[in-house]
Coordinates of C-alpha atoms in Angstrom, one line a residue:
Chain A
X1 CA 115.9 62.6 29.9
X2 CA 114.7 62.9 33.5
X3 CA 116.8 64.8 35.9
X4 CA 119.8 65.1 33.6
X5 CA 119.1 68.7 32.5
X6 CA 120.1 71.8 34.3
X7 CA 120.3 75.2 32.8
X8 CA 123.9 76.2 31.9
X9 CA 125.6 78.4 34.5
X10 CA 125.8 81.4 32.2
X11 CA 122.0 81.9 32.3
X12 CA 120.5 84.4 34.8
X13 CA 118.3 83.9 37.8
X14 CA 115.1 84.2 35.9
X15 CA 116.0 81.5 33.5
X16 CA 116.9 79.2 36.4
X17 CA 113.6 80.0 38.1
X18 CA 111.7 79.3 34.9
X19 CA 113.7 76.1 34.4
X20 CA 112.7 74.8 37.8
X21 CA 109.0 75.1 36.9
X22 CA 109.1 74.1 33.3
X23 CA 111.3 71.7 31.3
X24 CA 112.8 74.7 29.4
X25 CA 116.5 73.6 29.2
X26 CA 115.5 70.0 28.6
X27 CA 113.3 71.1 25.7
X28 CA 115.9 73.4 24.3
X29 CA 118.6 70.7 24.5
X30 CA 116.4 68.0 23.0
X31 CA 114.7 70.0 20.2
X32 CA 117.0 72.9 19.4
X33 CA 120.6 73.2 20.7
X34 CA 121.1 69.4 20.8
X35 CA 118.7 68.2 18.1
X36 CA 120.9 66.4 15.5
X37 CA 120.2 67.6 12.0
X38 CA 121.9 66.2 8.8
X39 CA 124.6 68.5 7.6
X40 CA 123.7 67.8 4.0
X41 CA 120.3 69.5 4.0
X42 CA 119.9 71.7 1.0
X43 CA 117.6 74.8 0.6
X44 CA 114.6 72.7 -0.2
X45 CA 114.5 71.7 3.4
X46 CA 113.8 75.4 4.4
X47 CA 110.2 75.3 3.1
X48 CA 109.0 73.5 6.3
X49 CA 110.0 76.3 8.6
X50 CA 108.9 78.8 6.0
X51 CA 105.4 77.2 6.0
X52 CA 105.4 77.6 9.8
X53 CA 106.3 81.3 9.3
X54 CA 103.4 81.9 6.9
X55 CA 100.9 80.1 9.0
X56 CA 101.9 82.2 12.0
X57 CA 101.6 85.3 9.8
X58 CA 98.1 84.3 8.8
X59 CA 97.1 83.8 12.4
X60 CA 98.5 87.2 13.5
X61 CA 97.1 89.2 10.5
X62 CA 93.8 87.2 10.7
X63 CA 93.3 88.3 14.3
X64 CA 93.6 91.9 13.3
X65 CA 91.4 91.5 10.3
X66 CA 88.8 89.8 12.4
X67 CA 88.8 92.8 14.7
X68 CA 87.5 94.9 11.9
X69 CA 85.6 92.5 9.6
X70 CA 81.8 92.2 10.1
X71 CA 80.8 88.7 9.1
X72 CA 77.3 89.1 7.8
X73 CA 76.0 89.0 4.2
X74 CA 74.7 92.6 4.5
X75 CA 78.0 94.0 5.9
X76 CA 80.8 91.7 4.9
X77 CA 81.6 93.4 1.5
X78 CA 81.3 96.9 2.9
X79 CA 83.5 96.1 5.9
X80 CA 86.2 94.8 3.5
X81 CA 86.1 98.1 1.7
X82 CA 86.4 99.9 5.0
X83 CA 89.4 97.8 6.0
X84 CA 91.0 98.6 2.6
X85 CA 90.2 102.4 2.8
X86 CA 89.4 103.6 6.2
X87 CA 91.1 101.5 8.8
X88 CA 94.6 102.6 9.7
X89 CA 97.0 100.1 8.0
X90 CA 93.9 98.0 7.2
X91 CA 95.1 97.7 3.5
X92 CA 98.4 96.4 4.6
X93 CA 97.0 93.8 7.1
X94 CA 94.5 92.6 4.4
X95 CA 97.1 92.4 1.7
X96 CA 99.5 90.6 4.0
X97 CA 96.8 88.1 4.7
X98 CA 95.7 87.6 1.1
X99 CA 99.2 87.4 -0.4
X100 CA 100.2 85.4 2.7
X101 CA 97.6 82.8 1.8
X102 CA 99.1 82.4 -1.7
X103 CA 102.6 82.1 -0.3
X104 CA 101.5 79.6 2.4
X105 CA 100.2 77.4 -0.4
X106 CA 103.2 77.9 -2.6
X107 CA 105.6 77.0 0.2
X108 CA 103.5 74.0 1.4
X109 CA 103.3 72.7 -2.2
X110 CA 107.1 73.1 -2.5
X111 CA 107.5 71.3 0.8
X112 CA 105.3 68.4 -0.4
X113 CA 107.1 68.1 -3.8
X114 CA 110.4 68.1 -2.0
X115 CA 109.1 65.2 0.1
X116 CA 108.2 63.4 -3.1
X117 CA 111.6 64.0 -4.7
X118 CA 113.6 62.8 -1.8
X119 CA 111.3 60.0 -0.7
X120 CA 110.6 61.6 2.7
X121 CA 107.3 59.8 2.8
X122 CA 109.0 56.4 3.2
X123 CA 109.5 54.5 6.5
X124 CA 110.1 55.5 9.2
X125 CA 108.5 58.8 8.2
X126 CA 105.2 57.5 6.8
X127 CA 103.1 58.9 9.6
X128 CA 105.0 62.2 9.3
X129 CA 103.8 62.3 5.7
X130 CA 100.2 61.6 6.6
X131 CA 100.1 64.3 9.2
X132 CA 101.6 66.7 6.7
X133 CA 98.9 65.9 4.2
X134 CA 96.3 66.6 6.9
X135 CA 97.9 70.0 7.4
X136 CA 97.6 70.5 3.6
X137 CA 93.9 69.6 3.8
X138 CA 93.4 72.0 6.8
X139 CA 95.1 74.7 4.7
X140 CA 92.8 74.0 1.8
X141 CA 89.8 74.3 4.1
X142 CA 91.3 77.6 5.3
X143 CA 91.7 78.7 1.7
X144 CA 88.2 77.8 0.7
X145 CA 86.4 79.2 3.7
X146 CA 88.5 82.3 3.8
X147 CA 87.8 83.1 0.2
X148 CA 84.1 83.4 0.8
X149 CA 84.5 86.0 3.5
X150 CA 85.1 89.1 1.3
X151 CA 81.6 88.3 -0.1
X152 CA 82.6 89.3 -3.6
X153 CA 81.1 87.7 -6.8
X154 CA 84.0 85.2 -7.1
X155 CA 83.8 84.4 -3.4
X156 CA 80.1 83.7 -3.7
X157 CA 80.1 81.7 -6.9
X158 CA 83.2 79.7 -6.0
X159 CA 81.4 78.6 -2.8
X160 CA 78.3 77.9 -4.8
X161 CA 80.1 75.6 -7.2
X162 CA 82.2 73.9 -4.6
X163 CA 79.3 73.2 -2.2
X164 CA 77.2 72.0 -5.2
X165 CA 79.8 69.3 -5.8
X166 CA 78.2 67.4 -2.9
X167 CA 74.9 67.2 -4.9
X168 CA 76.6 64.6 -7.1
X169 CA 76.2 62.2 -4.2
X170 CA 73.2 59.9 -5.0
X171 CA 70.0 60.2 -3.0
X172 CA 71.2 62.4 -0.1
X173 CA 73.2 64.9 -2.1
X174 CA 70.7 67.7 -2.1
X175 CA 70.1 67.3 1.6
X176 CA 73.8 67.5 2.3
X177 CA 74.2 70.6 0.2
X178 CA 71.3 72.3 2.0
X179 CA 72.9 71.3 5.3
X180 CA 76.3 72.7 4.4
X181 CA 74.8 75.9 3.1
X182 CA 72.2 76.3 5.8
X183 CA 69.8 77.2 3.0
X184 CA 68.9 76.4 -0.6
X185 CA 71.7 78.5 -2.0
X186 CA 74.9 80.0 -0.5
X187 CA 73.7 82.8 1.7
X188 CA 74.2 84.5 5.1
X189 CA 74.1 81.2 7.1
X190 CA 76.9 79.9 4.8
X191 CA 79.0 83.0 5.3
X192 CA 78.7 82.9 9.1
X193 CA 79.6 79.2 9.4
X194 CA 82.5 79.5 7.0
X195 CA 83.7 82.4 9.1
X196 CA 83.5 80.2 12.2
X197 CA 85.4 77.4 10.4
X198 CA 88.0 79.8 9.1
X199 CA 88.6 81.7 12.3
X200 CA 88.2 79.0 15.0
X201 CA 88.3 75.5 13.6
X202 CA 91.1 75.8 11.1
X203 CA 93.6 77.5 13.4
X204 CA 92.9 75.0 16.2
X205 CA 93.3 72.1 13.8
X206 CA 96.5 73.6 12.3
X207 CA 98.0 74.1 15.8
X208 CA 97.3 70.5 16.8
X209 CA 98.5 69.1 13.5
X210 CA 101.7 71.1 13.5
X211 CA 102.6 70.0 17.0
X212 CA 102.0 66.4 15.8
X213 CA 104.0 67.0 12.6
X214 CA 107.0 68.3 14.5
X215 CA 106.7 65.5 17.1
X216 CA 106.7 62.9 14.4
X217 CA 109.6 64.7 12.7
X218 CA 111.7 64.9 15.8
X219 CA 111.1 61.2 16.6
X220 CA 113.4 60.1 13.6
X221 CA 114.9 63.4 12.6
X222 CA 115.0 65.0 9.1
X223 CA 115.4 63.0 5.9
X224 CA 118.3 64.3 3.8
X225 CA 119.3 64.7 0.2
X226 CA 121.4 61.6 0.1
X227 CA 118.4 59.4 1.1
X228 CA 120.7 57.4 3.4
X229 CA 119.9 57.6 7.1
X230 CA 122.5 59.6 9.0
X231 CA 124.4 58.4 12.0
X232 CA 123.1 60.8 14.7
X233 CA 126.2 60.3 16.8
X234 CA 128.6 61.3 14.1
X235 CA 129.6 65.0 14.0
X236 CA 130.6 64.5 10.4
X237 CA 127.0 63.7 9.5
X238 CA 124.9 65.8 11.9
X239 CA 125.1 69.1 13.5
X240 CA 122.8 70.6 16.2
X241 CA 119.8 72.5 14.8
X242 CA 121.1 75.6 16.4
X243 CA 123.0 77.6 15.3
X244 CA 123.3 76.2 11.7
X245 CA 119.7 75.7 10.8
X246 CA 118.2 78.5 12.9
X247 CA 120.5 80.9 11.0
X248 CA 119.8 79.2 7.6
X249 CA 116.0 79.3 8.2
X250 CA 116.2 82.9 9.3
X251 CA 118.2 84.0 6.3
X252 CA 115.9 82.0 3.9
X253 CA 112.8 83.5 5.4
X254 CA 114.3 87.0 5.0
X255 CA 115.2 86.1 1.4
X256 CA 111.6 85.0 0.7
X257 CA 110.5 88.4 2.1
X258 CA 112.0 90.0 -1.1
X259 CA 109.3 88.3 -3.2
X260 CA 106.6 88.3 -0.6
X261 CA 106.8 92.1 0.1
X262 CA 107.2 92.8 -3.6
X263 CA 103.7 91.3 -4.1
X264 CA 102.3 92.8 -0.8
X265 CA 103.3 96.3 -1.6
X266 CA 103.5 96.5 -5.4
X267 CA 101.1 93.9 -6.7
X268 CA 98.7 92.9 -3.9
X269 CA 96.0 91.9 -6.4
X270 CA 98.2 89.8 -8.5
X271 CA 96.8 86.5 -7.2
X272 CA 93.2 87.7 -6.9
X273 CA 90.3 87.9 -9.4
X274 CA 89.0 91.4 -10.2
X275 CA 85.4 90.1 -10.1
X276 CA 85.8 89.8 -6.4
X277 CA 85.6 93.6 -6.1
X278 CA 81.9 93.3 -7.1
X279 CA 79.6 92.4 -4.2
X280 CA 78.1 88.9 -4.3
X281 CA 74.9 88.7 -6.2
X282 CA 73.0 85.3 -6.2
X283 CA 71.2 86.2 -9.4
X284 CA 74.1 87.1 -11.6
X285 CA 76.8 84.5 -12.4
X286 CA 80.1 85.9 -13.5
X287 CA 80.9 84.9 -17.1
X288 CA 83.8 82.7 -15.9
X289 CA 84.1 81.1 -12.5
X290 CA 87.8 80.5 -11.7
X291 CA 89.2 79.4 -8.3
X292 CA 92.3 80.8 -6.7
X293 CA 95.5 79.6 -8.4
X294 CA 96.2 77.0 -5.7
X295 CA 93.1 75.0 -6.5
X296 CA 93.5 75.2 -10.3
X297 CA 95.1 71.8 -11.0
X298 CA 92.3 70.0 -9.0
X299 CA 89.6 72.2 -10.7
X300 CA 91.0 71.2 -14.1
X301 CA 90.7 67.5 -13.2
X302 CA 87.1 68.1 -12.1
X303 CA 86.2 69.7 -15.4
X304 CA 88.2 67.3 -17.6
X305 CA 85.6 64.6 -16.9
X306 CA 82.2 65.0 -18.6
X307 CA 80.2 63.0 -16.1
X308 CA 79.4 65.0 -13.0
X309 CA 79.6 62.2 -10.4
X310 CA 82.8 60.8 -11.9
X311 CA 84.3 64.3 -12.1
X312 CA 83.7 64.8 -8.4
X313 CA 85.1 61.4 -7.6
X314 CA 88.2 62.2 -9.7
X315 CA 88.5 65.6 -8.0
X316 CA 88.4 64.1 -4.5
X317 CA 90.7 61.3 -5.5
X318 CA 93.3 63.7 -6.9
X319 CA 93.7 65.2 -3.5
X320 CA 93.3 62.0 -1.4
X321 CA 95.7 59.9 -3.5
X322 CA 98.7 61.4 -1.8
X323 CA 97.8 59.5 1.3
X324 CA 98.4 56.3 -0.6
X325 CA 101.8 57.3 -2.0
X326 CA 103.8 55.4 0.6
X327 CA 101.8 52.2 -0.1
X328 CA 102.0 52.6 -3.9
X329 CA 105.7 53.2 -4.0
X330 CA 107.5 50.0 -3.0
X331 CA 111.1 51.1 -3.7
X332 CA 113.2 51.6 -0.6
X333 CA 115.7 53.9 -2.3
X334 CA 114.6 57.3 -1.2
X335 CA 115.9 60.0 -3.5
X336 CA 114.5 60.3 -7.0
X337 CA 117.9 61.0 -8.6
X338 CA 119.0 57.4 -7.7
X339 CA 115.9 55.9 -9.4
X340 CA 116.1 55.4 -13.2
X341 CA 112.3 55.7 -13.9
X342 CA 110.7 57.5 -11.0
X343 CA 112.9 60.6 -11.4
X344 CA 111.6 61.2 -14.9
X345 CA 108.0 60.4 -14.0
X346 CA 108.1 62.8 -11.1
X347 CA 109.6 65.6 -13.3
X348 CA 106.9 65.0 -15.9
X349 CA 104.4 65.1 -13.0
X350 CA 105.6 68.5 -12.0
X351 CA 105.1 69.8 -15.5
X352 CA 101.7 68.0 -15.5
X353 CA 100.7 69.9 -12.4
X354 CA 101.6 73.2 -14.1
X355 CA 99.7 72.2 -17.3
X356 CA 96.6 71.4 -15.3
X357 CA 96.8 74.7 -13.5
X358 CA 97.3 76.5 -16.8
X359 CA 94.3 74.9 -18.7
X360 CA 92.0 75.4 -15.7
X361 CA 92.2 79.1 -16.2
X362 CA 90.5 78.7 -19.6
X363 CA 87.1 77.4 -20.6
X364 CA 87.1 73.6 -21.0
X365 CA 86.8 73.7 -24.8
X366 CA 88.8 72.5 -27.8
X367 CA 92.6 72.2 -27.2
X368 CA 92.3 73.2 -23.6
X369 CA 90.0 70.4 -22.9
X370 CA 92.2 67.9 -24.7
X371 CA 95.3 69.0 -22.7
X372 CA 93.2 68.9 -19.5
X373 CA 92.2 65.3 -20.3
X374 CA 95.7 64.1 -21.2
X375 CA 97.2 65.8 -18.1
X376 CA 94.4 64.3 -15.9
X377 CA 95.2 60.9 -17.3
X378 CA 98.9 61.3 -16.5
X379 CA 98.1 62.6 -13.0
X380 CA 96.5 59.3 -12.1
X381 CA 98.9 57.1 -14.2
X382 CA 101.8 58.6 -12.2
X383 CA 100.3 57.2 -9.0
X384 CA 98.7 54.0 -10.2
X385 CA 101.7 52.8 -12.2
X386 CA 104.0 53.2 -9.2
X387 CA 103.6 49.6 -7.9
X388 CA 104.6 48.3 -11.3
X389 CA 107.4 50.8 -11.8
X390 CA 108.6 49.9 -8.3
X391 CA 109.0 46.2 -9.3
X392 CA 111.0 47.1 -12.4
X393 CA 113.1 49.6 -10.6
X394 CA 113.9 47.2 -7.7
X395 CA 115.2 44.8 -10.3
X396 CA 117.3 47.5 -12.0
X397 CA 118.7 48.7 -8.7
X398 CA 119.3 45.2 -7.4
X399 CA 116.8 44.1 -4.8
X400 CA 119.4 43.6 -2.1
X401 CA 121.0 46.9 -2.7
X402 CA 117.6 48.7 -2.7
X403 CA 116.6 47.0 0.5
X404 CA 119.9 48.2 2.1
X405 CA 119.1 51.8 1.0
X406 CA 116.0 51.6 3.2
X407 CA 117.8 50.3 6.2
X408 CA 118.4 52.8 8.8
X409 CA 119.9 53.1 12.2
X410 CA 117.3 54.3 14.5
X411 CA 118.6 55.1 17.9
X412 CA 116.7 53.3 20.6
Chain B
X1 CA 95.2 47.0 31.3
X2 CA 95.6 43.9 33.3
X3 CA 97.6 44.5 36.4
X4 CA 96.4 41.5 38.3
X5 CA 99.6 39.3 38.2
X6 CA 101.7 42.2 39.5
X7 CA 99.3 42.7 42.3
X8 CA 99.5 39.1 43.2
X9 CA 103.2 39.3 43.2
X10 CA 103.2 42.3 45.3
X11 CA 101.3 40.3 47.9
X12 CA 98.7 42.9 48.5
X13 CA 95.7 42.0 50.5
X14 CA 92.7 40.8 48.3
X15 CA 90.0 42.6 50.2
X16 CA 91.5 46.1 49.5
X17 CA 92.8 45.7 46.0
X18 CA 90.7 43.1 44.2
X19 CA 87.1 44.3 44.2
X20 CA 86.3 41.8 41.4
X21 CA 87.6 38.9 43.5
X22 CA 89.7 38.0 40.5
X23 CA 92.5 36.8 42.8
X24 CA 90.2 35.0 45.1
X25 CA 91.8 31.5 45.4
X26 CA 88.4 30.0 45.8
X27 CA 87.5 31.0 42.2
X28 CA 88.7 28.5 39.6
X29 CA 90.4 29.3 36.4
X30 CA 87.3 29.2 34.2
X31 CA 85.5 31.5 36.6
X32 CA 88.3 34.1 36.4
X33 CA 88.1 34.2 32.6
X34 CA 84.5 35.2 32.6
X35 CA 83.7 38.9 31.9
X36 CA 84.6 40.6 35.1
X37 CA 82.3 43.2 36.7
X38 CA 85.0 45.8 35.9
X39 CA 85.0 45.0 32.2
X40 CA 81.2 45.1 32.1
X41 CA 81.1 48.4 33.8
X42 CA 83.8 49.8 31.5
X43 CA 82.0 48.6 28.4
X44 CA 78.6 49.9 29.6
X45 CA 80.1 53.3 30.5
X46 CA 81.8 53.6 27.1
X47 CA 78.6 52.5 25.2
X48 CA 76.4 54.9 27.1
X49 CA 78.9 57.7 26.8
X50 CA 79.0 57.1 23.0
X51 CA 75.2 57.2 22.8
X52 CA 75.2 60.3 25.0
X53 CA 77.9 62.0 22.9
X54 CA 76.0 61.2 19.7
X55 CA 72.8 62.6 21.2
X56 CA 74.6 65.7 22.3
X57 CA 76.1 66.1 18.8
X58 CA 72.7 65.9 17.0
X59 CA 71.4 69.3 18.0
X60 CA 74.8 70.8 17.1
X61 CA 74.8 69.2 13.7
X62 CA 71.1 70.0 13.1
X63 CA 71.8 73.7 13.9
X64 CA 73.4 73.8 10.5
X65 CA 70.1 72.9 8.7
X66 CA 68.1 75.7 7.1
X67 CA 66.6 77.9 9.8
X68 CA 62.9 78.6 10.2
X69 CA 63.3 82.0 8.4
X70 CA 64.8 80.2 5.4
X71 CA 62.2 77.5 5.5
X72 CA 59.6 80.2 5.1
X73 CA 61.0 80.9 1.7
X74 CA 59.9 77.5 0.4
X75 CA 57.0 79.0 -1.6
X76 CA 56.9 82.1 -3.9
X77 CA 53.8 83.8 -5.4
X78 CA 54.2 85.2 -9.0
X79 CA 51.9 87.7 -10.6
X80 CA 51.8 86.7 -14.3
X81 CA 49.8 89.7 -15.6
X82 CA 52.9 91.8 -16.1
X83 CA 55.0 89.4 -18.2
X84 CA 54.8 90.1 -22.0
X85 CA 54.7 87.4 -24.6
X86 CA 58.3 86.3 -25.6
X87 CA 59.8 87.8 -22.4
X88 CA 61.4 86.3 -19.4
X89 CA 60.9 87.4 -15.8
X90 CA 63.4 86.4 -13.2
X91 CA 62.0 85.8 -9.7
X92 CA 63.5 84.2 -6.7
X93 CA 62.4 81.0 -5.0
X94 CA 64.2 79.7 -2.1
X95 CA 66.9 82.2 -2.9
X96 CA 67.4 80.6 -6.3
X97 CA 66.5 82.3 -9.5
X98 CA 63.2 81.3 -11.0
X99 CA 62.8 81.7 -14.8
X100 CA 59.3 82.5 -15.9
X101 CA 58.8 82.7 -19.7
X102 CA 55.7 83.6 -21.5
X103 CA 56.3 81.5 -24.7
X104 CA 55.3 82.7 -28.2
X105 CA 53.3 80.3 -30.3
X106 CA 56.4 79.6 -32.4
X107 CA 58.4 78.6 -29.3
X108 CA 55.6 76.4 -28.1
X109 CA 55.6 74.6 -31.5
X110 CA 59.4 74.2 -31.4
X111 CA 59.2 72.9 -27.9
X112 CA 56.6 70.3 -28.9
X113 CA 58.5 69.3 -32.0
X114 CA 61.2 67.4 -30.2
X115 CA 62.0 65.8 -26.8
X116 CA 65.5 67.1 -26.5
X117 CA 68.6 65.2 -27.4
X118 CA 70.4 64.6 -24.1
X119 CA 67.7 64.2 -21.4
X120 CA 64.6 63.4 -23.4
X121 CA 61.3 64.6 -22.0
X122 CA 58.0 65.7 -23.5
X123 CA 57.2 69.4 -23.4
X124 CA 53.7 68.5 -22.0
X125 CA 55.4 66.9 -19.0
X126 CA 57.3 70.1 -18.3
X127 CA 54.5 72.7 -18.5
X128 CA 51.0 72.9 -16.9
X129 CA 49.8 75.5 -19.4
X130 CA 51.7 75.7 -22.7
X131 CA 52.1 79.5 -22.6
X132 CA 53.9 79.5 -19.3
X133 CA 57.3 77.9 -18.9
X134 CA 58.5 78.0 -15.3
X135 CA 62.0 76.7 -14.4
X136 CA 64.7 76.9 -11.7
X137 CA 67.4 79.0 -13.3
X138 CA 70.3 77.0 -11.9
X139 CA 72.5 75.3 -14.5
X140 CA 72.5 71.5 -13.7
X141 CA 76.2 71.5 -14.3
X142 CA 77.7 73.6 -11.6
X143 CA 75.0 75.9 -10.4
X144 CA 75.4 79.0 -12.6
X145 CA 72.4 81.1 -13.9
X146 CA 71.8 80.5 -17.6
X147 CA 71.5 83.8 -19.6
X148 CA 68.2 84.3 -21.5
X149 CA 69.6 84.4 -25.1
X150 CA 66.9 83.2 -27.6
X151 CA 68.1 82.0 -31.0
X152 CA 66.8 79.5 -33.5
X153 CA 67.8 76.5 -31.4
X154 CA 67.8 77.6 -27.8
X155 CA 66.4 80.0 -25.2
X156 CA 69.3 79.9 -22.7
X157 CA 73.0 79.8 -22.8
X158 CA 75.0 79.2 -19.6
X159 CA 77.8 81.7 -19.3
X160 CA 80.0 79.4 -17.3
X161 CA 80.6 76.3 -19.4
X162 CA 78.5 76.8 -22.5
X163 CA 75.5 74.6 -21.8
X164 CA 72.4 75.4 -23.9
X165 CA 68.8 74.9 -23.1
X166 CA 65.9 74.8 -25.6
X167 CA 62.3 76.2 -25.7
X168 CA 61.3 73.8 -22.9
X169 CA 64.4 74.3 -20.8
X170 CA 65.8 71.0 -21.9
X171 CA 69.6 70.7 -22.3
X172 CA 70.7 70.5 -25.9
X173 CA 74.4 71.0 -25.4
X174 CA 76.6 69.8 -22.5
X175 CA 78.3 69.8 -20.0
X176 CA 75.0 70.1 -18.1
X177 CA 73.9 66.5 -17.5
X178 CA 70.2 67.1 -17.2
X179 CA 67.4 69.5 -18.2
X180 CA 66.7 72.7 -16.1
X181 CA 64.4 71.5 -13.4
X182 CA 60.7 72.4 -13.2
X183 CA 59.8 73.4 -9.7
X184 CA 56.5 72.2 -8.2
X185 CA 53.8 74.9 -8.8
X186 CA 50.1 75.4 -9.1
X187 CA 47.9 78.1 -10.8
X188 CA 45.8 79.9 -8.2
X189 CA 44.1 81.9 -11.0
X190 CA 45.0 82.8 -14.6
X191 CA 47.4 85.5 -13.4
X192 CA 48.7 84.0 -10.2
X193 CA 51.0 81.0 -9.7
X194 CA 52.4 79.7 -6.4
X195 CA 55.8 78.0 -6.7
X196 CA 56.9 75.5 -4.1

């Protein structure tokens, strides 16, 4: 890559000056104008760049919210009201940020499920999958810490319940909870540190992780719907990222705006809980504590198990288990459609996620509890049965044929 | 990284490039395999840096612990003279709700009649004076404040997930795993109690 790149002649003097000091043309050639991308990518591959868009939007709107927000338990709630009522365009910036968070989660979840459907977590992209999951965790940290900042009733009690989960740890649980809260209950010290995490730590983490995610992606290039590695030298199979995918990503982002701005301007509170328009009160618990929709499936798993410690362990495992997916799934064939059993299991898993999210919005009683328990059982059965399913599927697909599916031509 | 062979190949002079005398022909093979001075210095530097980094991290981590102002809330004084028989007064202790109930003779009798079904404990172990029941009002399930809702079988009903607590604050219906905790307290006089 060294020395071989010079800016094309048609660029102006400024570009040439810039290119002398920075590897601009080299970078553009390697990652954009010459980056080989499978021609067969379908629209499910657009969620990655869309996630990048929404995270960028959160950083921009977050900066302007932070310019007005006063992160203290005595002022936080009032400053949110001022942002919504008094600050010029404050309502729009806040609604963009709040609805943007929901969209970021939706897009990242879609991106993750796409990876599961097309086997994008398999070698040589295992590390790419792990870094992506770390991005998901950082996003969850952002969602949790950010939700406390408006200092409404639901903010407060969600934080109370989630921090209290650590008290399930034997012996040192209470000490850990007091350390996280900076007090005996969620209070001002909790608010200020969650603000620090939300506004400093999470964006930095996300920035680092996204650079790593893209570096890992560009090392081997995108997976594709066929699940067979493309020949990066063949113009029939690949095309440069620009112009096809830049244009496609741009159009898909604009298409998503239709839905995004419909919520921002016409139903900004659709995803939020009305209790959060009441200021936080440590002495009054809302009749029903419900997390934001993007945490509902995990919350359902927590509540489905009657024992507190086991419930917390199941809750943590339900998030952490995705890290083990590449080890649990031993089939080399990537796409689900080519796999006789996994495709049905994954489809049922998607329904299962929806069911979990649905029952979590109701008290854990009677039929809701029963559905929650069955859905929780399936959630873990899906992952834990994969090694056995893999063995059966490899036999059905033919071991040699399956191994050949995983073979790939990685340019040296 | 071991660059010694290449150095040897490059034919550089020992005195300038080989401070450890690794290439000194007078040293035998066994001698060269010993821990070199460079390795020792590197290991010691890393170990001390690690200890230093941990020592520097401690104050930062400890800064998250409850501050002196919050530590000052460890105890709360309660004036009992204003609480009527059969009523609950909610105070705060350590920022948590404190439920103070002046029990009726009927409630005392019911509290003593059983030990609670889920987390058995004698009423006498949960009160210092039978008339006064003092509890931390944080549901042992997920930290909600149980509502004072006396009926024939219970005094509290948790609004979050339906746990119920009896006349001694013992859990009678899940999902709360254990009884409402009794805070440490002492009677300063007949009308004054210090919690914490």
